[in-house]
Short mmCIF file of C-alpha atoms and ligand atoms in Angstrom, two decimals:
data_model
loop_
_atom_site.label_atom_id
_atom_site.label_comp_id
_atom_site.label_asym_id
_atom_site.label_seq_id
_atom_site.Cartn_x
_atom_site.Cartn_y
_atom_site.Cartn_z
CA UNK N 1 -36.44 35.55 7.12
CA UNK N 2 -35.87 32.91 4.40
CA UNK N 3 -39.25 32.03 2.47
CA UNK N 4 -38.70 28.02 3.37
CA UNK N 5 -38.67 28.42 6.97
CA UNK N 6 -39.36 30.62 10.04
CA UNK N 7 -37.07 30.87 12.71
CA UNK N 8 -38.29 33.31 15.01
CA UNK N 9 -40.88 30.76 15.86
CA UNK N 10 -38.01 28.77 17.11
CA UNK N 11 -35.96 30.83 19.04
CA UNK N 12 -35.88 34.85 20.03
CA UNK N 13 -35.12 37.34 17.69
CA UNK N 14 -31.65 37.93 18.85
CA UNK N 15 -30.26 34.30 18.07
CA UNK N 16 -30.77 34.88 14.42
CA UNK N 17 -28.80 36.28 11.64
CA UNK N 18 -29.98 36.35 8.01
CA UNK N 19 -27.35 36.19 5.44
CA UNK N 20 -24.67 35.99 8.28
CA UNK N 21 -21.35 36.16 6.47
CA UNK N 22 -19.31 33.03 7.18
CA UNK N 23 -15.75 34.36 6.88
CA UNK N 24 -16.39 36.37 10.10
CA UNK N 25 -17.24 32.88 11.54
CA UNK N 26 -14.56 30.93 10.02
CA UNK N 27 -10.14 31.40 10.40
CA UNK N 28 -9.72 31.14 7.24
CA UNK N 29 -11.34 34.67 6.62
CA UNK N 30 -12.61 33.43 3.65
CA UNK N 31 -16.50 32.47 2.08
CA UNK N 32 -19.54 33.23 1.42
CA UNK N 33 -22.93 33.78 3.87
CA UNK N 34 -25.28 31.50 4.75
CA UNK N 35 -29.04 31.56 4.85
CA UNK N 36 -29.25 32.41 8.49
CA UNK N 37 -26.92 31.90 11.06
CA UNK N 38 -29.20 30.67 14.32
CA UNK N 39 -27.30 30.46 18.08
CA UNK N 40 -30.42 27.62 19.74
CA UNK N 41 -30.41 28.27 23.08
CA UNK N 42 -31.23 24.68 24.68
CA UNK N 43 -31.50 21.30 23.09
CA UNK N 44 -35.24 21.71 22.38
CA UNK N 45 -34.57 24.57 20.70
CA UNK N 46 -31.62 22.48 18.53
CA UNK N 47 -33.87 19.80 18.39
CA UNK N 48 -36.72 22.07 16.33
CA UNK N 49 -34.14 23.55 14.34
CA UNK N 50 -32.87 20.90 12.94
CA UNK N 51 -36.53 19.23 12.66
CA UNK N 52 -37.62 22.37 10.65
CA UNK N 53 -34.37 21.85 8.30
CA UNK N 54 -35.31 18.70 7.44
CA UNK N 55 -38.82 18.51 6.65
CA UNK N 56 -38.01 21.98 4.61
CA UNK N 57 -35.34 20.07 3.04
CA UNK N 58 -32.81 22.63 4.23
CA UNK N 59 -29.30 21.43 4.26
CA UNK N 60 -28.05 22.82 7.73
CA UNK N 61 -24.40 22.99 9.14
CA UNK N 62 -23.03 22.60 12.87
CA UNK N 63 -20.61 25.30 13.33
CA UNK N 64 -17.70 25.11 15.93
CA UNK N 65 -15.01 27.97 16.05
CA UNK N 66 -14.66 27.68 11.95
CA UNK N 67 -10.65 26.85 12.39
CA UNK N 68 -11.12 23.46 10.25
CA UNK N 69 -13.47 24.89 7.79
CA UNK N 70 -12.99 26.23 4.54
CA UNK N 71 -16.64 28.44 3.34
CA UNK N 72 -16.82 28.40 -0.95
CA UNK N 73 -17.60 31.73 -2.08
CA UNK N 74 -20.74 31.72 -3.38
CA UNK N 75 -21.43 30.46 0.58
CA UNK N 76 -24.15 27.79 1.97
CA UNK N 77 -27.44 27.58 0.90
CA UNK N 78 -28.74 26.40 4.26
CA UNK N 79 -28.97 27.27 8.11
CA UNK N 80 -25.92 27.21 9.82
CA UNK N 81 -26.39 26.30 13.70
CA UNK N 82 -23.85 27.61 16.04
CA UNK N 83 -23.65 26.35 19.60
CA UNK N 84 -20.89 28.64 20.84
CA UNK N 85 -23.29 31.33 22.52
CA UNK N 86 -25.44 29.21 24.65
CA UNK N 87 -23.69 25.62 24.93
CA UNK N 88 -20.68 27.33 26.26
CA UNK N 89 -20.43 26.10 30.32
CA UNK N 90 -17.09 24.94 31.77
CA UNK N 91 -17.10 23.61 35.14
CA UNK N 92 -14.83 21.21 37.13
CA UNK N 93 -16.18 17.86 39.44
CA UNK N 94 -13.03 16.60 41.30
CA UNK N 95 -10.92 15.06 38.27
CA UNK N 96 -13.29 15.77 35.06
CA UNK N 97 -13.99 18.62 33.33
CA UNK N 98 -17.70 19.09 32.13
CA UNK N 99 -17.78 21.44 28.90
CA UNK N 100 -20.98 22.75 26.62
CA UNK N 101 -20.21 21.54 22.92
CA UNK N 102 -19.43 24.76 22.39
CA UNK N 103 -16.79 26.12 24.96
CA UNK N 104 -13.50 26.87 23.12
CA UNK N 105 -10.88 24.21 23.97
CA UNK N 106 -8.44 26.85 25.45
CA UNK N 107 -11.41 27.58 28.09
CA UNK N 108 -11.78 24.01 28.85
CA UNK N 109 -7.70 23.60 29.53
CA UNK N 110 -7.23 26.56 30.94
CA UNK N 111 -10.21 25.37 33.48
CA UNK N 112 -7.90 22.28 34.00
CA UNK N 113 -5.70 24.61 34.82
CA UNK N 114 -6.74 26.02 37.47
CA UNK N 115 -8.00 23.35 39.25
CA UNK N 116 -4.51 21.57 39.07
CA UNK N 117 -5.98 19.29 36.23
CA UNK N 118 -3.31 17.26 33.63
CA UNK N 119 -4.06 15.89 30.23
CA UNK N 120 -5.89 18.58 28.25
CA UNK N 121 -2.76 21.10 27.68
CA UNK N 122 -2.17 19.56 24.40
CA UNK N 123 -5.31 21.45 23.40
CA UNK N 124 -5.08 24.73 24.60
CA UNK N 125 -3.91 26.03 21.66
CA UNK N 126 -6.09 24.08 19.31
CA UNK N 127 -8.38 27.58 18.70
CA UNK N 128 -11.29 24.68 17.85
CA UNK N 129 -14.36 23.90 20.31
CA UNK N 130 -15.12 20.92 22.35
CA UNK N 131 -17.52 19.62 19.73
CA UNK N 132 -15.53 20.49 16.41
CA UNK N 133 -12.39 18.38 18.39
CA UNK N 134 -14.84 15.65 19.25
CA UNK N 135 -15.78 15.46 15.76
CA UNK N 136 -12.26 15.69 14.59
CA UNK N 137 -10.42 13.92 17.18
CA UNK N 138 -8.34 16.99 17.36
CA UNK N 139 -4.80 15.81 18.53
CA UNK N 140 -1.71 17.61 18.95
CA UNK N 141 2.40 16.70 20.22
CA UNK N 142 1.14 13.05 20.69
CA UNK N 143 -2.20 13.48 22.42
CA UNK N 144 -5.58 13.37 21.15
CA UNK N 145 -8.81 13.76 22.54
CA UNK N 146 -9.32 10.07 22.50
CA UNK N 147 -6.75 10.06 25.60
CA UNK N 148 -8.89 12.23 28.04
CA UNK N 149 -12.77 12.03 26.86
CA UNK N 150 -14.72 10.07 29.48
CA UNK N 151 -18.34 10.53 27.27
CA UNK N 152 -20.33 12.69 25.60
CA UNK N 153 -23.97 13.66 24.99
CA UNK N 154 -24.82 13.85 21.45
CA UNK N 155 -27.99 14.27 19.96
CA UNK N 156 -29.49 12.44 16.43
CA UNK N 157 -31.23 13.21 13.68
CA UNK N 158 -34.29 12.35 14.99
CA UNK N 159 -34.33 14.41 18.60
CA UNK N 160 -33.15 11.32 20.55
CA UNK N 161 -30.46 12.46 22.97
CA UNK N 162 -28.22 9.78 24.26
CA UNK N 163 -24.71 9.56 26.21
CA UNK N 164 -21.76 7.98 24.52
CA UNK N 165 -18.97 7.03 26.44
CA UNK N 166 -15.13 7.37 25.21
CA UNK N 167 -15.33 4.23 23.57
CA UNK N 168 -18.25 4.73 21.80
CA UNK N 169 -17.33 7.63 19.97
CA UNK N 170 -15.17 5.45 17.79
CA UNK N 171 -12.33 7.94 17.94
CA UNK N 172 -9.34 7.29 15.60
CA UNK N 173 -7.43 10.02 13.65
CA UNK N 174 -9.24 12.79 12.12
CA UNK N 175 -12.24 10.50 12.83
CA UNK N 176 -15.54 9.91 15.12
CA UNK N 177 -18.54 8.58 14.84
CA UNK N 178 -20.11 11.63 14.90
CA UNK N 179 -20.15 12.77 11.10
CA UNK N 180 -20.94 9.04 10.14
CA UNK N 181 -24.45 8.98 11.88
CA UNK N 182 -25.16 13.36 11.60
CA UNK N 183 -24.49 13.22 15.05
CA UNK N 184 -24.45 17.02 17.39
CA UNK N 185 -21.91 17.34 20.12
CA UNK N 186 -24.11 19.04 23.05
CA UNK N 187 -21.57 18.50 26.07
CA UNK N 188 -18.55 16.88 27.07
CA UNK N 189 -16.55 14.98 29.71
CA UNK N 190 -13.15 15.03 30.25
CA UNK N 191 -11.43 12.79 32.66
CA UNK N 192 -7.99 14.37 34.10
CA UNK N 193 -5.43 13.68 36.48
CA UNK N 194 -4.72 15.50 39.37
CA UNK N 195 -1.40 17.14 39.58
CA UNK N 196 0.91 20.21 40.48
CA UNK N 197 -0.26 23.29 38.79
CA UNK N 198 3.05 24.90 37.76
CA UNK N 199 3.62 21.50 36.19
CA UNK N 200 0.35 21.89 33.59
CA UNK N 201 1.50 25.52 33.23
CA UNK N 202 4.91 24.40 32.22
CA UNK N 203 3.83 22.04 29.82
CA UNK N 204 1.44 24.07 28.50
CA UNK N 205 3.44 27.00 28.16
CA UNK N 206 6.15 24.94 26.44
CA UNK N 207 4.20 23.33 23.90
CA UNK N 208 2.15 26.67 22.92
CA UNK N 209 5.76 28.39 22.70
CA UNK N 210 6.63 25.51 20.25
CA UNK N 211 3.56 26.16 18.38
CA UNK N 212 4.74 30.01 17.93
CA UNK N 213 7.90 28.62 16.67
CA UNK N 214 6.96 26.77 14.40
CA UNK N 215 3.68 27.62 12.99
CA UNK N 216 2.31 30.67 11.28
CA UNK N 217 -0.09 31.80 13.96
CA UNK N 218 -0.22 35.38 12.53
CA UNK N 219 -1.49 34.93 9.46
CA UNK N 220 -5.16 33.19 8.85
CA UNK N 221 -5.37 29.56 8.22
CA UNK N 222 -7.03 26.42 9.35
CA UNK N 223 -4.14 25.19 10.99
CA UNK N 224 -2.54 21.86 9.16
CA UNK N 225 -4.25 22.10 5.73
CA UNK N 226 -3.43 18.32 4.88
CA UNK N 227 -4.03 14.73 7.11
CA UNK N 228 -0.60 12.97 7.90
CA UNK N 229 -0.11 10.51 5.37
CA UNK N 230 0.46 7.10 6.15
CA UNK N 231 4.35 7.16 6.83
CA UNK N 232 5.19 10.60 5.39
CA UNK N 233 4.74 14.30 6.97
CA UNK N 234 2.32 16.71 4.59
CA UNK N 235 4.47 19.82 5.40
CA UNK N 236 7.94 17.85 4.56
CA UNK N 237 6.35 16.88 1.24
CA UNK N 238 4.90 20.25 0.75
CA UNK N 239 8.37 21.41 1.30
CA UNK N 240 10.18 18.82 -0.90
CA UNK N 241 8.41 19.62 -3.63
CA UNK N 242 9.68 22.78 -3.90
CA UNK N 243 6.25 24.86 -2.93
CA UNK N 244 6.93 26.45 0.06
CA UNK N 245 5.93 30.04 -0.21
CA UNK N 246 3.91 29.20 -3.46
CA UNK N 247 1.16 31.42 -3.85
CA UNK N 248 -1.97 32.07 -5.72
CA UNK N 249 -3.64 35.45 -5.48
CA UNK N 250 -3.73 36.21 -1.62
CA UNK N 251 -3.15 32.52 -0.61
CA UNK N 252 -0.34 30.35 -0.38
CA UNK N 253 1.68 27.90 1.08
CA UNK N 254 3.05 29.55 4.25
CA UNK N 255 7.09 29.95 3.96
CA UNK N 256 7.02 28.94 7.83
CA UNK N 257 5.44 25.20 7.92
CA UNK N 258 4.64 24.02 4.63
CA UNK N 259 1.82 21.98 6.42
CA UNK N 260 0.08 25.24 6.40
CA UNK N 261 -2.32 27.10 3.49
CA UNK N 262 -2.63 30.26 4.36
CA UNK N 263 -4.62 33.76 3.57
CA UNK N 264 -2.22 36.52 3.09
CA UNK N 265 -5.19 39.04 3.47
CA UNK N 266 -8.25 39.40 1.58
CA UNK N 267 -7.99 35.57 -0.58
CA UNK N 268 -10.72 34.09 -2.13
CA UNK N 269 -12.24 30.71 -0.72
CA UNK N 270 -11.63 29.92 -4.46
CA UNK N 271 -7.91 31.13 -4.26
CA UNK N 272 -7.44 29.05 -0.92
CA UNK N 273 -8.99 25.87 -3.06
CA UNK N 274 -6.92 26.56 -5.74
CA UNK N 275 -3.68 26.12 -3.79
CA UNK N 276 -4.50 23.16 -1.99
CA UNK N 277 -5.67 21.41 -5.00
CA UNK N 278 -2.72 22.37 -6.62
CA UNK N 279 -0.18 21.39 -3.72
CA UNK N 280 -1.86 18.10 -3.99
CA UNK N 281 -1.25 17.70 -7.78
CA UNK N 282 2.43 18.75 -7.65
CA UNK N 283 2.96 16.26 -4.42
CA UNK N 284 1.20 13.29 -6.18
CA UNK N 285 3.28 13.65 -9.51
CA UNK N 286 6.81 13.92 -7.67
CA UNK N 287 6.03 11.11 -5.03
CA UNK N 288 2.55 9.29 -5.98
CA UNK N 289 1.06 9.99 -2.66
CA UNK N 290 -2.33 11.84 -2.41
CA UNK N 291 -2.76 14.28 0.26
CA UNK N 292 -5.83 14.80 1.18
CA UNK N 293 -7.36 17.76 2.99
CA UNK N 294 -8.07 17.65 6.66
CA UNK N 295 -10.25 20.98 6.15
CA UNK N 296 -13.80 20.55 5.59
CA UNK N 297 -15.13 22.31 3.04
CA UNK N 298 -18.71 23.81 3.24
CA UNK N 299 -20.25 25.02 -0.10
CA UNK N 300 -19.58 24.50 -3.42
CA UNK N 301 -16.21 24.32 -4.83
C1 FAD A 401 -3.76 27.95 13.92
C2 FAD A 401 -4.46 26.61 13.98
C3 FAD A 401 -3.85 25.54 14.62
C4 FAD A 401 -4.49 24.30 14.66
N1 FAD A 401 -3.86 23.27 15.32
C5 FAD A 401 -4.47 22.07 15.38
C6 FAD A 401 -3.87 20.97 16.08
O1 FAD A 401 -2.78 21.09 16.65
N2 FAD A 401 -4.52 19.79 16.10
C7 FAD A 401 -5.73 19.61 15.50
O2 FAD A 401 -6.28 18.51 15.57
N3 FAD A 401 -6.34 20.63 14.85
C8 FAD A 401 -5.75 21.84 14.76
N4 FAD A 401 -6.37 22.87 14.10
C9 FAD A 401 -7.65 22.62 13.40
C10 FAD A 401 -8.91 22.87 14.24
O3 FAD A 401 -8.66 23.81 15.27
C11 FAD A 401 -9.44 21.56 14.84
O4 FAD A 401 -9.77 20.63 13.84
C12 FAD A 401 -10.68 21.82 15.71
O5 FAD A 401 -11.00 20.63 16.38
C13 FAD A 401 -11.89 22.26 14.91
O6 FAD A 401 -12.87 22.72 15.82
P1 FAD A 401 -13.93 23.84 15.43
O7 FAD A 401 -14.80 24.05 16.60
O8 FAD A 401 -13.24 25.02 14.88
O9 FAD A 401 -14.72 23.07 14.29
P2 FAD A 401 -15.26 23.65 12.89
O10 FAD A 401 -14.08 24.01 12.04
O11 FAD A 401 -16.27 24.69 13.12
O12 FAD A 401 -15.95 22.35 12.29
C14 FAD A 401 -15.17 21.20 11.99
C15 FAD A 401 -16.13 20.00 11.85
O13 FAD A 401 -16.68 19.71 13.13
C16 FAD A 401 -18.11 19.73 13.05
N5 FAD A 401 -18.63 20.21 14.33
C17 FAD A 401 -18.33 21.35 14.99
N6 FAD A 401 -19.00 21.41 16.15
C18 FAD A 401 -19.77 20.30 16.21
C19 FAD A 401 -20.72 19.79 17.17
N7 FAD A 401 -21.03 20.44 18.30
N8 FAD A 401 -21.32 18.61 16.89
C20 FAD A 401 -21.05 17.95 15.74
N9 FAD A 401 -20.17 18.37 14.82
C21 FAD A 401 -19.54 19.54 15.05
C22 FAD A 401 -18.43 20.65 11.89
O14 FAD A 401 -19.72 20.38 11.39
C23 FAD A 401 -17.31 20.30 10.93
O15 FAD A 401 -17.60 19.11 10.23
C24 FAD A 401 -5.74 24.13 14.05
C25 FAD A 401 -6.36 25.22 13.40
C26 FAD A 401 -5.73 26.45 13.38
C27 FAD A 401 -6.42 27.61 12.71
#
């Protein structure tokens, strides 16, 4: 274990691992390790984590599936807390869907699903979690999670745990209020409407088969690199610039949706950078607008 901090006093053995390496974690493929990877297995658990962090002086990192996260090489100095092995529960009561922070959003709609559930197939083939989409206010073919979140618990800084309702979350695009105040995602509530079942499967099906279409699902990415700019479309920018299919190294622009950065196998976190900061220095000198990057970065770059 790290010299700053001891972990196994926190949680068992098993929910630890020292110098985990991050591109295994992340869908980019791409980064560094971390300190320690730790999986808490209840809020108190969390709770001391995060405690420990901070009077160590430990940056730490709330991990979701890693599909909006690009790791720098050289990695994260810090503890990076996953919630995807024990916050993970997806169960149904009547019209809402109750998910752990860290269910994949694919389990939670595929849950709606089955119980004849409308108004989460927009996100079952957002490859996030429930908290990462919370945070991000993941959205997709005009639906966001603004539309169908009823609350959630989220827990501070300070250990206080408290439940937020839709509203409160202060959901707007690519935005909560979660980052702002260092919030954690620990659960979520979805409120659905009931409906016919081969009706959610249709939709679903149709917009994951548009999704095939059009975006390059085979190759590793974090999905659109670049927030919609006021008025304007990244990927028709992208495209209008003449960089579709630009590459540096391993990465590139992918020749399918220009929206997308992609790893061709085996790029750098630095390669991946280097293309998106250069896609949005061509865009900005042939049409003055400034893209900038949905992905989060973690590390330094
Ligand atoms: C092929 C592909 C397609 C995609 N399509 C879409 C799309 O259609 N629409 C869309 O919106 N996004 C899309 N994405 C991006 C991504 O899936 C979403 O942004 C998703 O919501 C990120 O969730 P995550 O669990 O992977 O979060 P991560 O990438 O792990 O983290 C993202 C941010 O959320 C924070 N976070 C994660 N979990 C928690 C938690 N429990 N509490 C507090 N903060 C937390 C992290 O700290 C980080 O700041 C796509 C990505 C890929 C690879």
């Amino acid at each position: 274990m790290n010299s700053f901090i001891d972990l196994t006093a926190l949680t068992a053995p098993d929910n630890i691992t020292e110098h985990a390496a991050l591109s295994e974690y992340t869908t980019f493929h791409a980064g560094g390790a971390c300190l320690a990877l730790v999986s808490p297995e209840n809020t108190d658990e969390l709770r001391n984590v995060i405690a420990a962090c901070m009077r160590q002086e430990i940056p730490y990192f709330i991990l979701g599936r890693g599909s909006n996260l690009l790791v720098s090489d050289s990695g994260f100095p810090g503890i990076v807390i996953s919630l995807r092995k024990h916050f993970s529960g997806v169960r149904t009561e009547g019209e809402r869907i109750i998910c752990g922070a860290g269910a994949l959003l694919k389990h939670a709609a595929d849950e709606a699903l089955s119980a004849s559930l409308s108004g989460l197939e927009f996100a079952s083939g957002i490859p996030g979690t429930v908290g990462g989409a919370i945070r991000m206010n993941a959205g997709a073919y005009g639906r966001e999670i603004r539309d169908c979140i009823e609350s959630a618990e989220l827990l501070f800084p300070d250990g206080m745990v408290r439940t937020f309702s839709g509203e409160e979350l202060e959901l707007s695009y690519r935005h909560s209020v979660v980052e702002e105040l260092s919030l954690v995602v620990l659960s979520a509530v979805f409120l659905l409407k009931s409906s016919r079942q081969d009706e959610v499967r249709a939709l679903m099906d149709d917009l994951n088969q548009r999704r095939r279409d059009k975006q390059p699902l085979e190759l590793a990415s974090a999905g659109s690199t670049f927030k919609r700019p006021e008025g304007y479309f990244a990927g028709k920018l992208i495209d209008d610039a003449g960089l579709r299919g630009f590459r540096i190294g391993n990465a590139g622009v992918s020749e399918k949706h220009a929206g997308f950065v992609v790893n061709y196998g085996g790029a750098s976190a630095a390669e991946i950078y280097q293309v998106i900061q250069y896609v949005r220095e061509e865009v900005f000198r042939k049409f003055g607008v400034l893209l900038e990057p949905e992905v989060r970065l973690l590390g330094d770059f």
